[in-house]
Coordinates of C-alpha atoms in Angstrom, one line a residue:
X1 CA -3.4 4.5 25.1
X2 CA -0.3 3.8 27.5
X3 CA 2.9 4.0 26.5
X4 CA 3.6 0.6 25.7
X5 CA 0.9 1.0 23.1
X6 CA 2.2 3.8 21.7
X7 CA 5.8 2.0 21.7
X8 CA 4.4 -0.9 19.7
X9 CA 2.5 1.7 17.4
X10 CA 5.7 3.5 16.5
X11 CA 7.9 0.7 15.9
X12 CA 5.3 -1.0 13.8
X13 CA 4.7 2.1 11.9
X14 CA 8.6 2.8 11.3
X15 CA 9.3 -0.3 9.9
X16 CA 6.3 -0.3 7.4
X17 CA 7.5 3.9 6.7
X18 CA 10.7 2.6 5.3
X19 CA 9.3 -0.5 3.0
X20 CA 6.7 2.1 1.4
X21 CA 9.7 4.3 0.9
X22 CA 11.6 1.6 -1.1
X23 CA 8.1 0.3 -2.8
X24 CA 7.1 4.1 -3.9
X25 CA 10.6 5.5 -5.0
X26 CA 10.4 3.0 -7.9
X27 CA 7.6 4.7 -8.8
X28 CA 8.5 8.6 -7.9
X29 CA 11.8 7.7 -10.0
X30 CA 10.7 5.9 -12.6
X31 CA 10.8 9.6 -15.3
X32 CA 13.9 9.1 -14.6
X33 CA 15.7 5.9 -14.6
X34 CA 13.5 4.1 -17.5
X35 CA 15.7 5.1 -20.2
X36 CA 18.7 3.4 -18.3
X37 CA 17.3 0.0 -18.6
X38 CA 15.2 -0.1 -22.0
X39 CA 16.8 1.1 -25.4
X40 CA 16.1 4.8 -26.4
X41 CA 12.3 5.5 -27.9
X42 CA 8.8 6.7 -27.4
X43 CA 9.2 7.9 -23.7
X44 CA 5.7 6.4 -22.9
X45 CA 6.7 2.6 -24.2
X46 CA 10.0 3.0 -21.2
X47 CA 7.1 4.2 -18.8
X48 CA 5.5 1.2 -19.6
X49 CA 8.1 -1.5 -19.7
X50 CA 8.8 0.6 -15.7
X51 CA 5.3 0.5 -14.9
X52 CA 5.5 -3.4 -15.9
X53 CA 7.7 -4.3 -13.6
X54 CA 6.2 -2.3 -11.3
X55 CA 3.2 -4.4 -11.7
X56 CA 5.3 -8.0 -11.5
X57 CA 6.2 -6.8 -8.5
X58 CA 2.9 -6.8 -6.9
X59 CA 2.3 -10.5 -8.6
X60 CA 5.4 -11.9 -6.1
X61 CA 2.5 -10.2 -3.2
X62 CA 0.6 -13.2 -3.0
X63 CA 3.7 -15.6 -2.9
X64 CA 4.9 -12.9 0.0
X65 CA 1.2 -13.2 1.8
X66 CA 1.2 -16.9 1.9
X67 CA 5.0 -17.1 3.0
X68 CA 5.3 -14.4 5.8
X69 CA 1.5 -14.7 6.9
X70 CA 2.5 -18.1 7.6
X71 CA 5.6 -17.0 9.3
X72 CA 3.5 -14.7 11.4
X73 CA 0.3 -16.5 12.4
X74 CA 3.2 -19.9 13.6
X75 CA 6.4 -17.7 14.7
X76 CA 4.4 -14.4 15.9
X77 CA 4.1 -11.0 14.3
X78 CA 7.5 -9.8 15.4
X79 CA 9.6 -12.7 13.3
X80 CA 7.2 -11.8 10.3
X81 CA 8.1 -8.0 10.8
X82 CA 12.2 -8.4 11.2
X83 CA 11.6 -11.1 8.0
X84 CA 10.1 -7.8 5.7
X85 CA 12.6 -5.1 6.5
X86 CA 15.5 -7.6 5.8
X87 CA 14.2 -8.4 2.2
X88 CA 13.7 -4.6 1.6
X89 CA 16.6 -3.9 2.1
X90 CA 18.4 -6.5 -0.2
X91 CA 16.2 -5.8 -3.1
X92 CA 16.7 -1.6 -2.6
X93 CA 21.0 -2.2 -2.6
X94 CA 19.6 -4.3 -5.8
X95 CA 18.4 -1.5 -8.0
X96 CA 21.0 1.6 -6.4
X97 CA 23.7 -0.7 -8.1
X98 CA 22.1 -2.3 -11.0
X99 CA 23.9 -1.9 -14.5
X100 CA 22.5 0.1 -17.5
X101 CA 20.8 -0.8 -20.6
X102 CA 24.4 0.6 -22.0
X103 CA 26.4 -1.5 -19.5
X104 CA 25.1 -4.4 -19.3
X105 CA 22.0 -4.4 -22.5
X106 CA 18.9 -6.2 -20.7
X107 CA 20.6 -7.4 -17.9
X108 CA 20.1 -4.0 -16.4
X109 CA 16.1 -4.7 -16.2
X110 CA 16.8 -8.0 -15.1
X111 CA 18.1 -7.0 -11.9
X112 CA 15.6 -4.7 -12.2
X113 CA 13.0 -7.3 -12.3
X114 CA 15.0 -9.7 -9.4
X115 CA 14.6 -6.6 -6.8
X116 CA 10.9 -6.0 -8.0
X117 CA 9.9 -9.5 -7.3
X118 CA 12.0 -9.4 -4.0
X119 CA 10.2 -6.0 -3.1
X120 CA 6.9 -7.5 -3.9
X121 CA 7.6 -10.5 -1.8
X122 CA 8.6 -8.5 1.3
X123 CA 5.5 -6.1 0.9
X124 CA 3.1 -8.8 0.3
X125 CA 3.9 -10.2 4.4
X126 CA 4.8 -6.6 5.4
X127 CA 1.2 -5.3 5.1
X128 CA -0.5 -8.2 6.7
X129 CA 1.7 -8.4 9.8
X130 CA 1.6 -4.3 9.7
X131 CA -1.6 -4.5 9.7
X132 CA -2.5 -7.7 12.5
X133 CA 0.4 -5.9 14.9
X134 CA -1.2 -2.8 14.6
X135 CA -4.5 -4.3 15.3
X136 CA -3.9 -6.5 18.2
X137 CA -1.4 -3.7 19.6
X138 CA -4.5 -1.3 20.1
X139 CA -6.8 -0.6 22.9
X140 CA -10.1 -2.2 21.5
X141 CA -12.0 0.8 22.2
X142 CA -9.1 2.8 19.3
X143 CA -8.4 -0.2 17.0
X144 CA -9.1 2.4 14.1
X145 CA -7.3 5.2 15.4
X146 CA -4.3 2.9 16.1
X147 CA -4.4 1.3 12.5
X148 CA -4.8 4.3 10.9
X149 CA -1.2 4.7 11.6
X150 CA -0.2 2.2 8.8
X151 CA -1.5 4.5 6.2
X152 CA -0.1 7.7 8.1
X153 CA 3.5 5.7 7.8
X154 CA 2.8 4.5 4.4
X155 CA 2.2 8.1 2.9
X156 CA 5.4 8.8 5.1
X157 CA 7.4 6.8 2.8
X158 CA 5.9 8.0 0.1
X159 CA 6.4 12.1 1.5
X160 CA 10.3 11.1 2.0
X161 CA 10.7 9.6 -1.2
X162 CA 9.0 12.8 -2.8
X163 CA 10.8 15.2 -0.3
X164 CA 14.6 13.6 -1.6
X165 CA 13.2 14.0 -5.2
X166 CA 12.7 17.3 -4.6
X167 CA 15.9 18.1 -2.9
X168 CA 17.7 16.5 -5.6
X169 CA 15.5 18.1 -8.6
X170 CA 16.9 21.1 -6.6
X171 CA 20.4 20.4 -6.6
X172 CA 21.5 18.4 -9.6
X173 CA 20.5 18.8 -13.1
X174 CA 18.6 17.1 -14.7
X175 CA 21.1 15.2 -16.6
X176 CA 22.7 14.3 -13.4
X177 CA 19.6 12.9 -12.3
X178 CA 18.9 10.7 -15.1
X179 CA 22.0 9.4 -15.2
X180 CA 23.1 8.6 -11.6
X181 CA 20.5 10.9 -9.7
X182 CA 18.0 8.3 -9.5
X183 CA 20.3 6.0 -7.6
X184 CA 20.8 7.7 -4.5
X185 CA 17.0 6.8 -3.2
X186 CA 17.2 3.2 -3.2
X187 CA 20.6 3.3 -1.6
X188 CA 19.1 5.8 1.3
X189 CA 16.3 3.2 1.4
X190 CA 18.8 0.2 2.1
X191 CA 20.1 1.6 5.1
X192 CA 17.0 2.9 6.5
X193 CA 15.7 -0.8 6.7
X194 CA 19.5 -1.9 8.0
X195 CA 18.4 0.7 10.6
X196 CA 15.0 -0.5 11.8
X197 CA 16.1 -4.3 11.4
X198 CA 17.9 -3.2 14.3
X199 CA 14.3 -1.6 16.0
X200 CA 12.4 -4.5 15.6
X201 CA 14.8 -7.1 16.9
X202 CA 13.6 -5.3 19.9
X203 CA 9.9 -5.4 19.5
X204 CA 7.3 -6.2 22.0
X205 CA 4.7 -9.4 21.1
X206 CA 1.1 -8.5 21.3
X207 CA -1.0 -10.2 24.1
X208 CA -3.7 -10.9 22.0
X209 CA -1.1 -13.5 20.0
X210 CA 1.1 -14.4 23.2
X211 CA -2.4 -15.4 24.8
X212 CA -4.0 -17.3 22.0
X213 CA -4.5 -21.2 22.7
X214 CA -5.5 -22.4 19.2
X215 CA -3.8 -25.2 18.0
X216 CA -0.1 -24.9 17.3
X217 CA -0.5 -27.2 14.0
X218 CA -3.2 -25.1 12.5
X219 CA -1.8 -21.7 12.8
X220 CA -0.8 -20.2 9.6
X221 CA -2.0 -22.9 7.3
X222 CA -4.0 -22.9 4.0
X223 CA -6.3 -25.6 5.6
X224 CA -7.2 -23.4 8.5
X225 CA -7.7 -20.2 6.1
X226 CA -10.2 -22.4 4.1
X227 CA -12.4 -22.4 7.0
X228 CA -13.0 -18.7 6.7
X229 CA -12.7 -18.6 3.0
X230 CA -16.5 -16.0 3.1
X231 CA -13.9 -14.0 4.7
X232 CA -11.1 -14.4 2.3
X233 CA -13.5 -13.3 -0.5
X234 CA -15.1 -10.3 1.5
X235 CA -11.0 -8.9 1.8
X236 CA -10.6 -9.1 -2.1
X237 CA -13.9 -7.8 -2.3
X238 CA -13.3 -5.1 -0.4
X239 CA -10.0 -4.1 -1.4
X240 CA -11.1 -4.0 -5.3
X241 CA -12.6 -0.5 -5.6
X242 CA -9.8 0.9 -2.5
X243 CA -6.4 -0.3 -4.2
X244 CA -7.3 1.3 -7.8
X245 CA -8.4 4.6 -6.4
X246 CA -5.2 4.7 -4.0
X247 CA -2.7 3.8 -6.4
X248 CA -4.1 6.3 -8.5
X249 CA -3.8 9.1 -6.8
X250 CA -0.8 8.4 -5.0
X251 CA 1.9 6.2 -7.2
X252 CA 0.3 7.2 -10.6
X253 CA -0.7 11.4 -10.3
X254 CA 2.8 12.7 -10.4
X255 CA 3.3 10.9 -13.6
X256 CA -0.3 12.2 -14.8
X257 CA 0.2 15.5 -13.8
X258 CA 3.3 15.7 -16.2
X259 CA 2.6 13.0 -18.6
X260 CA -0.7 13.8 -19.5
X261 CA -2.0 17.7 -17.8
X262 CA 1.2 19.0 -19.4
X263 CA 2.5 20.6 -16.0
X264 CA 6.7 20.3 -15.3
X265 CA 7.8 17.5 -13.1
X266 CA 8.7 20.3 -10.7
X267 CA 5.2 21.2 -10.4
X268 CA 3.5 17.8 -10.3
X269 CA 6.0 15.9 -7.6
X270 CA 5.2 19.3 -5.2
X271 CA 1.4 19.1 -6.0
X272 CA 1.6 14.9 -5.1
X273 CA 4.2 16.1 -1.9
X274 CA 0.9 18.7 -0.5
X275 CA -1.5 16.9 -1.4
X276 CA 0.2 13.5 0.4
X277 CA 0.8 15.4 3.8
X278 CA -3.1 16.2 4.0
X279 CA -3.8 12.9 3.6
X280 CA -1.5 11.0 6.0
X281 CA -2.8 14.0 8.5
X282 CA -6.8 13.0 7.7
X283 CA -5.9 8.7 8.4
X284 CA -5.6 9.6 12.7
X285 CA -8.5 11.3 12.4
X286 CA -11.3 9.1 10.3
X287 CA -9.7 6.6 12.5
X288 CA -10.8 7.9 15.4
X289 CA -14.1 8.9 14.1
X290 CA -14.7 5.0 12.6
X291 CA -13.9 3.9 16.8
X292 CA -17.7 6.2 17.0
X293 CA -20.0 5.4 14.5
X294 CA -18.4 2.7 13.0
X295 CA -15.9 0.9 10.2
X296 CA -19.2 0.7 7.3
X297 CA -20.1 4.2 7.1
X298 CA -16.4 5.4 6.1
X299 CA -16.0 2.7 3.7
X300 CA -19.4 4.0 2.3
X301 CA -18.5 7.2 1.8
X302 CA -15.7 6.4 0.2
X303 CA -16.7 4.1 -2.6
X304 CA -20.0 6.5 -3.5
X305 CA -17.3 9.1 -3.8
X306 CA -15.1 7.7 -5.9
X307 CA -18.1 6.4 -7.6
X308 CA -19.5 9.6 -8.4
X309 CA -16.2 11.8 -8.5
X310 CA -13.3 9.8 -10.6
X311 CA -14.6 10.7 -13.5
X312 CA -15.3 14.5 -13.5
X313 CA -11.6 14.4 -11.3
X314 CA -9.4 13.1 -13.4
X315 CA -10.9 14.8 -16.3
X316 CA -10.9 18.4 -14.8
X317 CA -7.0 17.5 -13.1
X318 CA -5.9 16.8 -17.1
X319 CA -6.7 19.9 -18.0
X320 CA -5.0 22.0 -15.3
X321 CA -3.2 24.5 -16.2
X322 CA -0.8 25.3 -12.1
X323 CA -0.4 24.4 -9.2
X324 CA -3.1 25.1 -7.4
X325 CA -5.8 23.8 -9.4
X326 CA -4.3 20.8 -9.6
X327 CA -3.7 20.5 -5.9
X328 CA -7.3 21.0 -4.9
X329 CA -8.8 18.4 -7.5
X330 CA -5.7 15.8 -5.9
X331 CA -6.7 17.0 -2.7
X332 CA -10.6 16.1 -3.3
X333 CA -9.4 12.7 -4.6
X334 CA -7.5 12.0 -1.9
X335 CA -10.1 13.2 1.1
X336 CA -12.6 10.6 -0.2
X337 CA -9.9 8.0 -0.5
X338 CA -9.2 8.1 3.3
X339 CA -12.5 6.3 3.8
X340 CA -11.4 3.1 3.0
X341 CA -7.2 3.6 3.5
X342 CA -7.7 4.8 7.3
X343 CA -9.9 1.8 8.7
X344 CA -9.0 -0.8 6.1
X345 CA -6.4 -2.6 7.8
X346 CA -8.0 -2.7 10.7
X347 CA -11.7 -4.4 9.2
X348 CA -10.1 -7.1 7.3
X349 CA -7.7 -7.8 10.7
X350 CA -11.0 -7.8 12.5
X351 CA -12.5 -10.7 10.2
X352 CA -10.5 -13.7 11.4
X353 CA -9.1 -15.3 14.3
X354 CA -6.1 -14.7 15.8
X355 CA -4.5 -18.2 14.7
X356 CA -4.8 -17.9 11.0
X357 CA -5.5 -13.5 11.2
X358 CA -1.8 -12.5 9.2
X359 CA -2.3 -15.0 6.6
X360 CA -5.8 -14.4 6.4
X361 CA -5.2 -10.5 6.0
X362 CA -2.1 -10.8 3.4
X363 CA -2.9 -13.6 1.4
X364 CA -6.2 -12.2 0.0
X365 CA -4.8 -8.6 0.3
X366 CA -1.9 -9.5 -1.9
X367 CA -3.9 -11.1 -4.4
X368 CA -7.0 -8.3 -4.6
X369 CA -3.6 -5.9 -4.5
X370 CA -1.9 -7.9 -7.8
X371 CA -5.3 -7.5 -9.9
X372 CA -6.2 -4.1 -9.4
X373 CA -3.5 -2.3 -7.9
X374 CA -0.1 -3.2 -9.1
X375 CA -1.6 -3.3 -12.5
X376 CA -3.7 0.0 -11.8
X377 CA -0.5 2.5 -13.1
X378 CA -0.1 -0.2 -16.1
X379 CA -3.7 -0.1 -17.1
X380 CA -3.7 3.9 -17.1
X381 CA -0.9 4.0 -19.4
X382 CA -2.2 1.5 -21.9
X383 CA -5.1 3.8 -22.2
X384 CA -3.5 6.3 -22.6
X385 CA -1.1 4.9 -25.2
X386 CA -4.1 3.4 -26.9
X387 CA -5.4 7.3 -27.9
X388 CA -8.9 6.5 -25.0
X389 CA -7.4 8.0 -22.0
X390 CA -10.6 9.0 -20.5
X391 CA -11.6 4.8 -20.3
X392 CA -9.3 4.9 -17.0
X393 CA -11.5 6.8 -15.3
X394 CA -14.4 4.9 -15.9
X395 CA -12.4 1.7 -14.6
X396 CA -11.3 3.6 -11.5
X397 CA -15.0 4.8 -11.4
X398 CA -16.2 1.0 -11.6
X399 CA -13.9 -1.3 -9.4
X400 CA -15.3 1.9 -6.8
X401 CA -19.0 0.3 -7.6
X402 CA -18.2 -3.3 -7.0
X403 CA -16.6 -2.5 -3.9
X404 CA -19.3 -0.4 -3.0
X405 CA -22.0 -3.3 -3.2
X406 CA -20.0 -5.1 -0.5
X407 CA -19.5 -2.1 2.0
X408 CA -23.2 -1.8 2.1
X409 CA -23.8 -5.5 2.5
X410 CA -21.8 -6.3 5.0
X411 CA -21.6 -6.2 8.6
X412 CA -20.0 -3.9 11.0
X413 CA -16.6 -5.0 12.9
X414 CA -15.7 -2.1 15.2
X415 CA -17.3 -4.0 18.7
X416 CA -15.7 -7.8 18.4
X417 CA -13.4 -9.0 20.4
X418 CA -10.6 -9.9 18.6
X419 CA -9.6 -12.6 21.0
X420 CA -12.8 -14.4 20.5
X421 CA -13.0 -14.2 17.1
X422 CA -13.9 -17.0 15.8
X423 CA -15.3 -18.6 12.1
X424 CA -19.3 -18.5 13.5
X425 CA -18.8 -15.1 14.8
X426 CA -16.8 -13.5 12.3
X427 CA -18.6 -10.8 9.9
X428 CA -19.5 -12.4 6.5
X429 CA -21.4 -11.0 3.4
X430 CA -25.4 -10.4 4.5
X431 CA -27.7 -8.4 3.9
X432 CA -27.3 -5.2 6.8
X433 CA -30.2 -4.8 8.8

């Protein structure tokens, strides 16, 4: 790829680093600050009023989808892009200042809740226009090797937010941390997204959405996504069995690790931290190999090992007794989940045109994403709570199955032309011959 491509690549990417930064802290924080916004008790019943909002959070996504995949797919993938960051940023300057339970009693978690549902809003346009910018960016011979990078800068975020919570398990106590500790990411996140506002005011357009001739009226609209509503499906379909195995081993181990295997918070964020770099190393590279042999085979091999492996994983990681064990289960985990997070952006941009392609990749992403991901952390703690821990497992295992049906089923994507995609052409649910 040239340099341009690159350029477009990296801006792209940075953006989408920082709003995976502000969506994950909340999550990498959340031992921390739950008791300032819910009164004292059973520490699992604050993880869960956290992890609830969590979840609301991912229920504003399809709200977000419809909104900025509209904005994309009529005003072009940069306007979309420079919409995201700016939300991010408001709703991360929400939560660094919002009053505690002791302050304020439950208009704490109220503000709480207003930046969750402003986060969730943001992120439910930010991975669609991520995702089509990415795409259409790409030399078509290396769509998956260029889309990979959303992942790589998704675990980024992630790695940072770890990394400062790391640094500042290091270097304040742990009373410090709970009560104003916790703070100091969100605020760090604000001006990160102040900062590449500023870099994407200065983004390039792709050609492949400077070029396209469809009809101005159509673009972006519900009507037009109803024509490739097989599509639509085959994204939720898709993303079922990928979402619930990535938000478990990324958002919801370090809590696991401590919560349930018994290991110190020390331990478990620097197990997630290890394990997280492998992974956002592996994305480039399963990219690149899906540009060879194709998008199906990866997403395969994914869902048959989460399938097979969720259950003897997450049983094995809760009894772990260090670091390392745990770090080679999480590392297993995570190597079969980078079938489907390394080429899944990419195959669900490839299934629609380019008039309707961001609002056809968010809205259905956001809504697969508010079932089964956002609620994923939620639904792991309720099992937990409820004294059957080991039913998550089998849940992860399943929504792994129903995905895999569709992988096997459908057709491959990795040789259309993304300029000439179009509602006869694009890849649908048949049998694979």
């Amino acid at each position: 790829m040239g340099r341009q491509h690159w350029k477009k690549i990296w801006v792209g990417s940075a953006g989408n680093m920082v709003e995976w930064f502000d969506w994950f802290v909340y999550a990498s924080f959340a031992t921390y600050f739950a008791g300032a916004f819910f009164p004292s008790g059973n520490p699992t019943a604050q993880l869960m009023n956290t992890a609830g909002i969590f979840a609301v959070g991912f229920f504003m996504r399809p709200v977000g989808g419809w909104l900025l995949g509209r904005v994309g797919d009529r005003r072009g993938r940069k306007a979309a892009l420079t919409l995201t960051v700016t939300l991010m940023s408001v709703s991360a300057l929400l939560i660094a200042v919002a009053p505690t339970y002791d302050v304020a009693g439950y208009g704490g978690a109220f503000v709480l809740l207003v930046a969750r549902l402003l986060q969730g809003l943001s992120v439910g346009g930010e991975y669609a226009a991520s995702a089509t910018y990415l795409t259409e960016a790409s030399d078509p011979r290396r769509r998956g090797f260029a889309s990979s990078f959303q992942y790589v800068s998704m675990t980024a975020g992630q790695l940072a937010g770890l990394g400062l919570l790391i640094i500042l398990q290091h270097t304040l106590s742990d009373t410090a941390l709970h009560d104003y500790g916790w703070r100091i990411p969100f605020a760090v996140g604000a001006l990160g997204a102040a900062v590449v506002f500023y870099l994407r005011r200065n983004m390039l357009e792709t050609e492949v959405y400077a070029e396209d001739t469809s009809h101005a009226a159509e673009r972006g609209t519900l009507r037009a996504l109803w024509q490739h509503r097989r599509e639509a499906f085959l994204v939720i379909a898709l993303t079922m069995g990928g979402t619930v195995a990535y938000y478990t081993y990324t958002t919801y181990l370090t809590k696991y690790l401590s919560n349930s295997a018994g290991l110190s918070k020390e331990t478990a964020t620097l197990v997630s931290f290890t394990a997280l770099t492998v992974f956002a190393c592996l994305q480039p590279l399963a990219g690149a190999l899906s540009d060879r042999i194709g998008r199906r085979p990866l997403l395969i091999t994914f869902a048959v090992g989460s399938t097979v492996l969720t259950v003897p994983v997450l049983t094995l990681l809760k009894r772990v007794n260090g670091y390392w064990p745990a770090l080679g289960l999480s590392l297993l985990a995570l190597v079969v989940v980078t079938g489907y997070t390394s080429i899944n952006a990419c195959v669900k941009a490839e299934l629609f045109p380019t008039g309707v392609r961001a609002l056809g990749v968010a809205l259905p992403y956001a809504l697969a994403n508010a079932l089964f991901g956002g609620t994923a952390e939620y639904i792991a703690l309720w099992f937990k709570d409820a004294g059957i821990e080991s039913g998550f497992s089998w849940y992860v295992a399943g929504c792994a199955a129903v995905s895999l049906v569709v992988y096997v089923t459908m057709r491959e994507t990795k040789d259309l032309d993304l300029a000439r995609v179009a509602s006869r052409e694009a890849p649908s649910v048949t049998t694979a011959s």
